Coordinates of C-alpha atoms and ligand atoms in Angstrom, one line a residue:
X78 CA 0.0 0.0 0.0
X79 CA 1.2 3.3 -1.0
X80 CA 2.1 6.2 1.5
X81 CA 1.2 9.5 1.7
X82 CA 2.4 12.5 4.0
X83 CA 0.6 15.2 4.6
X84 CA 2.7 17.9 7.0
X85 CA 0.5 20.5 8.7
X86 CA 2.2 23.9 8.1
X87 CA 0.3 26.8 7.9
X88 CA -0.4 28.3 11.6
X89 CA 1.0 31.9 12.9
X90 CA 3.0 30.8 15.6
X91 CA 2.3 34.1 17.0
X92 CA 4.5 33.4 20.3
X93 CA 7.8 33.3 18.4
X94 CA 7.0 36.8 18.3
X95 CA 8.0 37.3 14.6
X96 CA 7.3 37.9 11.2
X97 CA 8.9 35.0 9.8
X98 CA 6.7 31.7 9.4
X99 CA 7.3 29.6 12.7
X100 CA 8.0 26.5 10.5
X101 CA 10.6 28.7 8.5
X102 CA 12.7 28.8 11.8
X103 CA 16.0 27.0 12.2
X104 CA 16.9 23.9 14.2
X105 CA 20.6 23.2 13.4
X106 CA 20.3 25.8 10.4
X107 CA 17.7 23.6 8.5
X108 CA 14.0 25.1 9.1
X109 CA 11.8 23.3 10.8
X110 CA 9.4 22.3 8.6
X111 CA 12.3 20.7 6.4
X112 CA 13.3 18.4 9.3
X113 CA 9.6 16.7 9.0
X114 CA 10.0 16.8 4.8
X115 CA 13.3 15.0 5.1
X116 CA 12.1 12.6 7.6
X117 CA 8.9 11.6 5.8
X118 CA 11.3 10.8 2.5
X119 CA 13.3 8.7 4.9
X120 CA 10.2 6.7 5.6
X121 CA 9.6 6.0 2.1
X122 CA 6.6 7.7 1.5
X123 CA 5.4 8.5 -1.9
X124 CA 4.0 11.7 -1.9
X125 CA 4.3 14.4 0.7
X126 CA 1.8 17.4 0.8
X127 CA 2.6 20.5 3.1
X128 CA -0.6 22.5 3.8
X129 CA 0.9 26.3 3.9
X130 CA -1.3 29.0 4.7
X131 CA 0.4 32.1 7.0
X132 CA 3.2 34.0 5.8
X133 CA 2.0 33.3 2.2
X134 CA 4.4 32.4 -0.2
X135 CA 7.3 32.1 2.0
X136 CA 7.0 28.3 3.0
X137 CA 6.7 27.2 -0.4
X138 CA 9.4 29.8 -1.5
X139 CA 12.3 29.3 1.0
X140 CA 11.9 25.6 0.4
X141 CA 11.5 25.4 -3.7
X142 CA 14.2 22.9 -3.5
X143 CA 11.9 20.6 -1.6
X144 CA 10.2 18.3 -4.3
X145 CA 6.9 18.7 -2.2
X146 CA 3.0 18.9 -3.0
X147 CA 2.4 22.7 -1.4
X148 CA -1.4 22.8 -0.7
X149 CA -2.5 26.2 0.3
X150 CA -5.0 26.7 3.3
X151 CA -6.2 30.2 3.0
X152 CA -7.9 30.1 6.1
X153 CA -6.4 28.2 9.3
X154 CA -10.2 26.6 10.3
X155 CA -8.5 23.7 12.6
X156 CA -6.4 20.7 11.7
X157 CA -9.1 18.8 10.3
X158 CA -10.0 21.2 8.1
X159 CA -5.9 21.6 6.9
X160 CA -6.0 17.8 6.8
X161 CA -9.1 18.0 4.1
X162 CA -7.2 20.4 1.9
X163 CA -4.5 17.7 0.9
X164 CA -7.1 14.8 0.6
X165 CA -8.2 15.4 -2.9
X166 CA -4.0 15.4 -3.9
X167 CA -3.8 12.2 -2.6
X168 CA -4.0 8.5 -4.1
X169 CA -7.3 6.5 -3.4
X170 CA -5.8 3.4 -2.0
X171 CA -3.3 5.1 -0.1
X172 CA -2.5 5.5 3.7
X173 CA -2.0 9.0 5.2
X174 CA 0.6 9.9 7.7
X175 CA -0.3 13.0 9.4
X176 CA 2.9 15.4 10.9
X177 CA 3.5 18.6 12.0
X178 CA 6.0 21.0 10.5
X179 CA 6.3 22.3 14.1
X180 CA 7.7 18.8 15.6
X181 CA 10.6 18.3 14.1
X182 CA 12.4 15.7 15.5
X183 CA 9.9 12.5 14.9
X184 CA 12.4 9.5 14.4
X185 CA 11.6 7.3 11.3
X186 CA 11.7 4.1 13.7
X187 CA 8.9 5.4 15.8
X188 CA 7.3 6.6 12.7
X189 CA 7.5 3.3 10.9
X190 CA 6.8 1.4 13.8
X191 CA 3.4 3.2 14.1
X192 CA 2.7 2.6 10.1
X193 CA 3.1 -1.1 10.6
X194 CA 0.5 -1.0 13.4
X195 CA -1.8 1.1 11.2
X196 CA -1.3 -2.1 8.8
X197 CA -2.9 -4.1 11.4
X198 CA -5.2 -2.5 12.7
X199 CA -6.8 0.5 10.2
X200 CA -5.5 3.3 12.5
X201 CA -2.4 4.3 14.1
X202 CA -1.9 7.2 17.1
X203 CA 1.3 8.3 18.4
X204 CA 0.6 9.5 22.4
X205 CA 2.8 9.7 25.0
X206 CA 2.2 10.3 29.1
X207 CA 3.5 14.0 30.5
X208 CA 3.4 14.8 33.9
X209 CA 2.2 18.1 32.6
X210 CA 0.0 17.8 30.1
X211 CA -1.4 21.4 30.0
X212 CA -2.9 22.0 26.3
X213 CA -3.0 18.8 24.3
X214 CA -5.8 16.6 23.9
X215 CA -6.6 14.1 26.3
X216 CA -6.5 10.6 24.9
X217 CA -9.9 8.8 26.7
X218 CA -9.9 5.2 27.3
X219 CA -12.6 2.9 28.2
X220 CA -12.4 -0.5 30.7
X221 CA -11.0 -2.2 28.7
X222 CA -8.0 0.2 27.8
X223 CA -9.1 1.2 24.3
X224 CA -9.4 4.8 23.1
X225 CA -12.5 5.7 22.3
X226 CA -12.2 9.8 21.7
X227 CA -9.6 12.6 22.0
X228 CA -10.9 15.4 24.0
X229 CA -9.0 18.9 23.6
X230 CA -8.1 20.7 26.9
X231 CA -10.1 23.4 26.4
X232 CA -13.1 21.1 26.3
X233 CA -12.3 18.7 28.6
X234 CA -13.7 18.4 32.0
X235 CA -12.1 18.3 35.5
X236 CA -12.0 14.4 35.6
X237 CA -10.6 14.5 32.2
X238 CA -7.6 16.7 32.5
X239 CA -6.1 14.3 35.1
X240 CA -5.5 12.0 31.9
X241 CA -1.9 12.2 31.3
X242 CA -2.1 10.6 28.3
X243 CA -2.1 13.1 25.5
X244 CA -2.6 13.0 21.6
X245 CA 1.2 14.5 20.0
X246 CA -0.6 15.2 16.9
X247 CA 0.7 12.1 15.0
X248 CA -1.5 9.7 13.6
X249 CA -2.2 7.4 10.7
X250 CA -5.0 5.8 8.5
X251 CA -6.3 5.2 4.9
X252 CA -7.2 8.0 3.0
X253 CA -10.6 6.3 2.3
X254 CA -11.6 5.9 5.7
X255 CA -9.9 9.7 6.7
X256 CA -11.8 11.3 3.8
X257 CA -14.7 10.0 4.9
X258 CA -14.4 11.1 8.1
X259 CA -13.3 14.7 7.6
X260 CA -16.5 15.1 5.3
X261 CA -18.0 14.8 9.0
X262 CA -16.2 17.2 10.9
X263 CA -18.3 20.1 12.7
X264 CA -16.6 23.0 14.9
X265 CA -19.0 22.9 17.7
X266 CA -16.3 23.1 20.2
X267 CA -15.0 26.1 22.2
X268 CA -12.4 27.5 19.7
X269 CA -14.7 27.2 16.7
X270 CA -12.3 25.2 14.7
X271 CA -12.6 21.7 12.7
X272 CA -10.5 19.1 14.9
X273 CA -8.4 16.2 13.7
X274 CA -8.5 14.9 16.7
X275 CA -12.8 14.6 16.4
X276 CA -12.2 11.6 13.9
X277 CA -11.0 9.2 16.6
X278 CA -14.4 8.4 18.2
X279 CA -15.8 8.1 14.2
X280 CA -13.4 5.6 14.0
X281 CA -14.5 3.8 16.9
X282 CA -17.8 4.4 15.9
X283 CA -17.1 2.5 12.8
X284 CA -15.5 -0.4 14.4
X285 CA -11.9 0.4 14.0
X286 CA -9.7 0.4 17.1
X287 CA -7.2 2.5 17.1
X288 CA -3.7 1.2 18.0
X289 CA -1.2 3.6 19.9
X290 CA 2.5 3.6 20.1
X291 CA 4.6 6.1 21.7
X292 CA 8.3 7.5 20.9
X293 CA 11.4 6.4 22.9
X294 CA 12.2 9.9 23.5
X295 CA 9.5 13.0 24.8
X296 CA 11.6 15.2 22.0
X297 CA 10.3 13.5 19.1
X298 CA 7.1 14.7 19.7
X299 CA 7.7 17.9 21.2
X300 CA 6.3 21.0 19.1
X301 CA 7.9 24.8 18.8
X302 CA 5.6 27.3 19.8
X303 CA 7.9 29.9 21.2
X304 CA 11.9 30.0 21.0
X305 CA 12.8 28.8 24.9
X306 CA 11.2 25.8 23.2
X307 CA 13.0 26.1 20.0
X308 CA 16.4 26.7 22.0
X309 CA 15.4 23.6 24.0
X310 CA 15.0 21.2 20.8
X311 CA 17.9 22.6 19.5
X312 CA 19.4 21.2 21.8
X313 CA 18.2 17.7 22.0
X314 CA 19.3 17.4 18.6
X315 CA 22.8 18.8 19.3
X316 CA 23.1 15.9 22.0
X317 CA 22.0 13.0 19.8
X318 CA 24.1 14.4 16.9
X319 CA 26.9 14.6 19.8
X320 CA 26.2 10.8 21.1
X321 CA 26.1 9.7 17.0
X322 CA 29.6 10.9 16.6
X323 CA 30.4 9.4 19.8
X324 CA 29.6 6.4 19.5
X325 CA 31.1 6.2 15.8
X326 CA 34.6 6.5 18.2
X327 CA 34.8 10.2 17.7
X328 CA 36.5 12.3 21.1
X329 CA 34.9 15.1 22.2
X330 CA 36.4 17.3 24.9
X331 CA 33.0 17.9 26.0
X332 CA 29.3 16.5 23.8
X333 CA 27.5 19.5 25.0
X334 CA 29.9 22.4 23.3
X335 CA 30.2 21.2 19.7
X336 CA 27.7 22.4 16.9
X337 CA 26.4 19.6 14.3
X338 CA 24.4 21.5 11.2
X339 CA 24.9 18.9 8.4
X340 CA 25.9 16.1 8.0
X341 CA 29.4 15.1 9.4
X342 CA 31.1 11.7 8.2
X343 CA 34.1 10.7 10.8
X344 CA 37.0 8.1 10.5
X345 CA 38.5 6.5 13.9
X346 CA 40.3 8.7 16.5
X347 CA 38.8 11.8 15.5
X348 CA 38.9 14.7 18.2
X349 CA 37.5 17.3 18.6
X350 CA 38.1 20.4 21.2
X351 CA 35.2 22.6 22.1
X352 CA 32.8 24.7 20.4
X353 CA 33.5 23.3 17.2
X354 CA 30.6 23.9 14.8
X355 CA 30.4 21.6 11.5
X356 CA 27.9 22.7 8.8
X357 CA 26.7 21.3 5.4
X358 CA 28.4 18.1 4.6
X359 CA 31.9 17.4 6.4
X360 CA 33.9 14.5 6.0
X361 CA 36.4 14.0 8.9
X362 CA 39.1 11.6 8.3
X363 CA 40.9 9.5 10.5
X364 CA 43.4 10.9 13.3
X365 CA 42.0 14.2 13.0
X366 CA 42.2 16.6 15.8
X367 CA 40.4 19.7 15.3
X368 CA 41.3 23.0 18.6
X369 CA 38.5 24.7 19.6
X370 CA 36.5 27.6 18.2
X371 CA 36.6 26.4 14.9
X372 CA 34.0 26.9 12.5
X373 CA 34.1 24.4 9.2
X374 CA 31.5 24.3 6.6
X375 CA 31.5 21.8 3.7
X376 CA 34.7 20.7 3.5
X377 CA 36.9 17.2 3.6
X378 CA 39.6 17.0 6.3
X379 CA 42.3 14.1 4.9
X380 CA 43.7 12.0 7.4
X381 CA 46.0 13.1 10.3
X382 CA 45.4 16.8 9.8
X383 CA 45.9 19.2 12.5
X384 CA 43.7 21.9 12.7
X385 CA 44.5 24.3 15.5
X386 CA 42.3 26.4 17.7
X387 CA 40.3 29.5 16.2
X388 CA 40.1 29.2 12.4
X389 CA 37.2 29.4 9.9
X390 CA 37.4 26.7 6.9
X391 CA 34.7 26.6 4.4
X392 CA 34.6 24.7 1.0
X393 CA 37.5 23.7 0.7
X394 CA 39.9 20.2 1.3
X395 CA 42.8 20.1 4.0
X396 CA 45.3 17.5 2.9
X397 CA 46.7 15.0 4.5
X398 CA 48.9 15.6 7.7
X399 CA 48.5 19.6 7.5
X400 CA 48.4 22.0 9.9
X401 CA 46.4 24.8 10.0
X402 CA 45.7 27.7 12.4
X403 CA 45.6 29.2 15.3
X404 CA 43.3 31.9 13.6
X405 CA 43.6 30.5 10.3
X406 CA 41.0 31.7 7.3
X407 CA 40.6 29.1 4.1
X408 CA 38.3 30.3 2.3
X409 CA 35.9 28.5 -0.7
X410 CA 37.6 27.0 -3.4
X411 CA 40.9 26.0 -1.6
X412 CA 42.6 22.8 -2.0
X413 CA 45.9 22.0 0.2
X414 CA 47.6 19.5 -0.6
X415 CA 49.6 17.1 1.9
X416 CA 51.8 17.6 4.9
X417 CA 51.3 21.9 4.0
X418 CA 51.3 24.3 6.8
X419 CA 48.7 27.6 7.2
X420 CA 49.6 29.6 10.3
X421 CA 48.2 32.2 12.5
X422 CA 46.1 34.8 10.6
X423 CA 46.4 33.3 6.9
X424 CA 43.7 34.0 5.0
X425 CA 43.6 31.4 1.6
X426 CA 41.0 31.9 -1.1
X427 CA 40.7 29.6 -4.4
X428 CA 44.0 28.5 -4.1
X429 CA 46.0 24.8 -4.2
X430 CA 49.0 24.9 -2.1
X431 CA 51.6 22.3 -3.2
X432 CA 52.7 19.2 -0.3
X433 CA 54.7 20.2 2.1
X434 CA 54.3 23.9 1.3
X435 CA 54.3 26.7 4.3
X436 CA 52.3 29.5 4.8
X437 CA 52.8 30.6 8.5
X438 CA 52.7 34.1 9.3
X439 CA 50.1 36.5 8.5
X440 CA 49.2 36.7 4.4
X441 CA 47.0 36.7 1.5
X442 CA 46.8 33.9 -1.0
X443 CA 43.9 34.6 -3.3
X444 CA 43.5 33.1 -6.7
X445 CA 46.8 31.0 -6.6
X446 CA 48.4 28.2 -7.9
X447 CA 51.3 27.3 -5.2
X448 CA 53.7 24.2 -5.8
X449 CA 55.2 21.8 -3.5
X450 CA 58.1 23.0 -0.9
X451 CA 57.2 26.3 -1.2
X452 CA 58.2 29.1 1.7
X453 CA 55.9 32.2 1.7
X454 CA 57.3 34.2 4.1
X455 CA 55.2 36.6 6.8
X456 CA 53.0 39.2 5.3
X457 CA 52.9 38.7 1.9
X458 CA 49.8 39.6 0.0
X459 CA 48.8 38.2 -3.6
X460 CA 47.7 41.6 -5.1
X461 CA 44.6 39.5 -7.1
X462 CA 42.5 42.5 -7.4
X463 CA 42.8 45.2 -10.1
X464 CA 39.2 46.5 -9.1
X465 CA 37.6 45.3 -11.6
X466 CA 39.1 42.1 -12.4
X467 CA 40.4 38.8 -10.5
X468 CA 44.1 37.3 -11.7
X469 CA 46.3 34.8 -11.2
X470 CA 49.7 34.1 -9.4
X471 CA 51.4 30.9 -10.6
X472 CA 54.2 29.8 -7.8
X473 CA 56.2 27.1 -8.9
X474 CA 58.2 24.7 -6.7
X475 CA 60.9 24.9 -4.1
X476 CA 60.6 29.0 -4.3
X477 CA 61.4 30.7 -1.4
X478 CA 59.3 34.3 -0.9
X479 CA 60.6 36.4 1.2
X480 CA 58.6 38.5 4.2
X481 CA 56.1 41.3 2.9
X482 CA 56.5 40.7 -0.5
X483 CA 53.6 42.0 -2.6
X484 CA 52.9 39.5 -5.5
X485 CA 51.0 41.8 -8.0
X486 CA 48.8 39.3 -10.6
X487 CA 48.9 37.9 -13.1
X488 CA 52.5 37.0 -12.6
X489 CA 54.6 33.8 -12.4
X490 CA 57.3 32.7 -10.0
X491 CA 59.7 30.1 -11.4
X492 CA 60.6 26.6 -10.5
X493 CA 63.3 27.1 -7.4
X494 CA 63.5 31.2 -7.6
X495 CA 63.9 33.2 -4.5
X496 CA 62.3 36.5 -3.7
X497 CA 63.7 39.1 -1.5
X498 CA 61.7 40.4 1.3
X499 CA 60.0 43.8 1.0
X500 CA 59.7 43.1 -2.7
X501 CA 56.6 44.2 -5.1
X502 CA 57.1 41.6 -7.6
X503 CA 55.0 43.2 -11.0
X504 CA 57.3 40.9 -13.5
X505 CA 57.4 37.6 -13.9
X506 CA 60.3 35.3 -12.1
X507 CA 62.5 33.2 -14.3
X508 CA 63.3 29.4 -12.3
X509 CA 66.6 29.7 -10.6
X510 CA 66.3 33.1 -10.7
X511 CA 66.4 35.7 -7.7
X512 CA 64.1 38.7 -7.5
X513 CA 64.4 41.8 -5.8
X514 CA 62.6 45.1 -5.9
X515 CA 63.3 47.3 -2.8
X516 CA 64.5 50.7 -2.6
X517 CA 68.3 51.0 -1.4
X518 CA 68.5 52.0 1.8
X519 CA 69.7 55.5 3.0
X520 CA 71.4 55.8 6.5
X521 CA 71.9 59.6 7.7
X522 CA 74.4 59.6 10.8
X523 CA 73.7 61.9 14.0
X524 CA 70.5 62.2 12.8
X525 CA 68.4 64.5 15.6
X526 CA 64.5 63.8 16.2
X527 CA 62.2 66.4 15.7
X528 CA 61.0 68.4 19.2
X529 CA 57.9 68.7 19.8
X530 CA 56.9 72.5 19.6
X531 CA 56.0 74.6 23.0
X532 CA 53.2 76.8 22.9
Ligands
LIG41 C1 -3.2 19.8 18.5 C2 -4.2 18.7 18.8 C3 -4.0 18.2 20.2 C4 -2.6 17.8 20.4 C5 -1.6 18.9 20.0 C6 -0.2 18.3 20.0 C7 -6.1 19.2 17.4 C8 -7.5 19.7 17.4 N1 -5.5 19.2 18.6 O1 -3.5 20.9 19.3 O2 -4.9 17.2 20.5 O3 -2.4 17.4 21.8 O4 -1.9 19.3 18.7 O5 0.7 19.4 19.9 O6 -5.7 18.7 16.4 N2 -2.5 23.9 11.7 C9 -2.7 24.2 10.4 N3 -3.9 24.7 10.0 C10 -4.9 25.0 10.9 C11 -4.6 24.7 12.3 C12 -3.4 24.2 12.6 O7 -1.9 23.9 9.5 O8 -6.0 25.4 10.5 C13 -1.2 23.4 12.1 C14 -0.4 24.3 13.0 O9 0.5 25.1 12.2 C15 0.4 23.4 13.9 C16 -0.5 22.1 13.9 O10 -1.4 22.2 12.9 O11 1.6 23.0 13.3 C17 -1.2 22.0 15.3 O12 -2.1 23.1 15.4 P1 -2.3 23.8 16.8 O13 -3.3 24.9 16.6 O14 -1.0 24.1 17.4 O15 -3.0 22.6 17.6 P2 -3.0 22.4 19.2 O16 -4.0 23.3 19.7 O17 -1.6 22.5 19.7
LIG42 CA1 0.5 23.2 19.0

């Protein structure tokens, strides 16, 4: 039997006290709403449908890249009624899944688990018991333990909000039965809206009894509604990406001060310092050790690679057994090659620095080709920039560049050439040869400093 998804979307989430969408918000730099898309293609499903509504456009707009169904509810009348809005987009013989774009850390097992009992049984609810279960929807059971209705807080009686049992939201059915069942709805009810949660005693009323299942962890079902709770999630997912890496073997100095917002690939005896953020797709390899205070996005880190504490890496691949940092910058486009060495305050943009290449001291490498064994000495700046246009510096191997040399592009350094310190190399450097551009020097003896002036 096919699946469908349909991912409610389209409330206000007016106590996140903003103008952006609630489900547009980010948990580990992904919005919200995309957590629940990518989990629902993990489980397989065949069509997912996100009911939008506030904020207009934006949903569907910030998330064009999700192949999704976007069904517009121009007026937010209750979940049932946003649940009607995808039915007619949906297959006949289908089952419907229904999540939340607000809850986004469901885990597929729990979600999968509560499909197969739908399977069985024609209907599937995910509850779970809180010891504070101010605000949900009661789930009522008769004698002999089955549910027979959701009532929402707001119309549930003393007796009933003592039930700790509540509904997350979460359920599952076929679209036949669901269709049917929605054509039913009413909003008698004390907020005036159409509730989801009204089709459980249908059910029941049609012979169906509903299985339940609940999540291993309180988080998976745990909605956003303002941004302590957002801050709190945030969280939770920080720990389980933490105990992930952990338990792939990775070190870290401490699981509660590193950053996941990607995905992050590790080989054995990784480790990592704290507050280390990782975002986009990061592949660590093995014997890595990575200081703290480093920010890397989308980039590969080869085997046995040092990367020392403070530096910013982004796009780019660190050869094997480099060194980078403290305070090192490497921007997009960068490729290092093995054993090379970027020191404190380096900044290196769209450049490939040769094996066992150093960069130590405090320059700029922009749009460069560097060889292998190459020495760039303190302060030297690849002058790439003509204002208008981006060039090229070609550094060959074994060259030796002396401190504060300007390089100004498009120029070439030969194969083993040495360039003096202080130079502004505007010519390009035969191999062999030596370069040198400085002013002579003029010594004055018994020279006297200017007085200052009294007035
Ligand atoms: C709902 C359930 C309640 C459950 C709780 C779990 C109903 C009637 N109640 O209550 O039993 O315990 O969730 O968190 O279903 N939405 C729309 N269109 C609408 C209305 C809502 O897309 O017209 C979306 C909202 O954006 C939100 C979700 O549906 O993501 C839940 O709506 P909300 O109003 O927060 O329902 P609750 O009152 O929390
Ligand atoms: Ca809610």
């Amino acid at each position: 039997m096919g699946l469908s998804v349909v991912i409610l979307a389209a409330g206000q989430g007016t106590r996140m006290r903003s103008t952006l969408p609630k489900v547009l918000h980010k948990l580990a730099h992904k919005p919200l709403v995309e957590h629940v898309i990518d989990c629902a293609k993990q489980l397989g499903a065949d069509d997912i449908h996100v009911v939008y509504g506030h904020g207009g456009d934006a949903v569907p707009s910030t998330l064009s890249h999700c192949k999704v169904d976007w069904v517009k509810q121009e007026q937010q009348l209750g979940t049932g009624h946003a649940v009607a809005q995808a039915i007619p987009h949906i297959p006949l013989e289908h089952q419907v899944l229904v999540l939340y774009g607000d809850v986004p850390l469901s885990s597929v097992e729990t979600l999968k688990n509560l499909i197969q009992l739908t399977r069985q049984s024609g209907f599937g609810l995910l509850t779970i018991s809180l010891d504070d279960a101010t605000g949900y929807g009661r789930i009522v059971r008769n004698e002999e333990g089955r549910v027979t209705r959701i009532v929402e807080h707001k119309d549930a009686s003393e007796e009933q909000r003592l039930i700790k049992e509540v509904n997350t939201g979460i359920l599952a059915t076929s679209r036949e039965m669901l269709a049917k069942w929605l054509e039913q709805l009413d909003n008698n009810n004390s907020q005036g809206e159409y509730y989801l949660t009204d089709i459980i005693a249908m059910a029941v009323a049609d012979g169906i009894s509903i299985s339940t299942t609940s999540p291993l962890d309180e988080h998976e079902v745990l909605g956003v509604n303002n941004k302590r709770q957002l801050a709190e999630l945030e969280r939770a997912y920080q720990s389980q990406q933490a105990n992930i890496l952990m338990d792939a073997g990775v070190t870290l100095c401490d699981p509660s001060r590193i950053d996941i917002r990607g995905n992050v690939n590790c080989g054995h005896d990784v480790i990592i310092d704290t507050n280390v953020i990782l975002e986009g797709d990061i592949d660590i390899q093995s014997g890595v050790e990575i200081g703290p205070n480093c920010l890397i996005i989308n980039s590969k880190i080869e085997q046995g690679v040092k990367i020392l504490a403070n530096c910013v890496i982004e796009n780019a691949v660190i050869g094997k057994d480099s060194k980078v940092g403290p305070f090192a910058r490497i921007r997009p486009e960068t490729v290092l090659s093995e054993n090379t060495h970027i020191g404190n305050f380096v900044e290196i943009k769209k450049a490939t620095i040769g094996n066992g290449s150093k960069v130590n001291h405090l320059s700029y490498v922009g749009d460069s080709i560097v060889g292998s064994n190459v020495n760039i000495g303190a302060g030297t700046i690849t002058c790439n920039y003509d204002g208008a246009n981006k060039h090229l510096t070609e550094i060959g191997d074994d060259v030796f560049v002396g401190s504060d040399t300007q390089l100004v592009a498009p120029v070439k350094i030969g194969n083993g050439s040495t360039i003096a310190a202080g130079s502004t190399i505007t010519k390009d450097v035969g191999e062999g040869e030596l370069a040198l551009s400085r002013t002579k020097q003029v010594s004055k003896s018994g020279w006297k400093r200017p007085i200052k002036n009294k007035d």
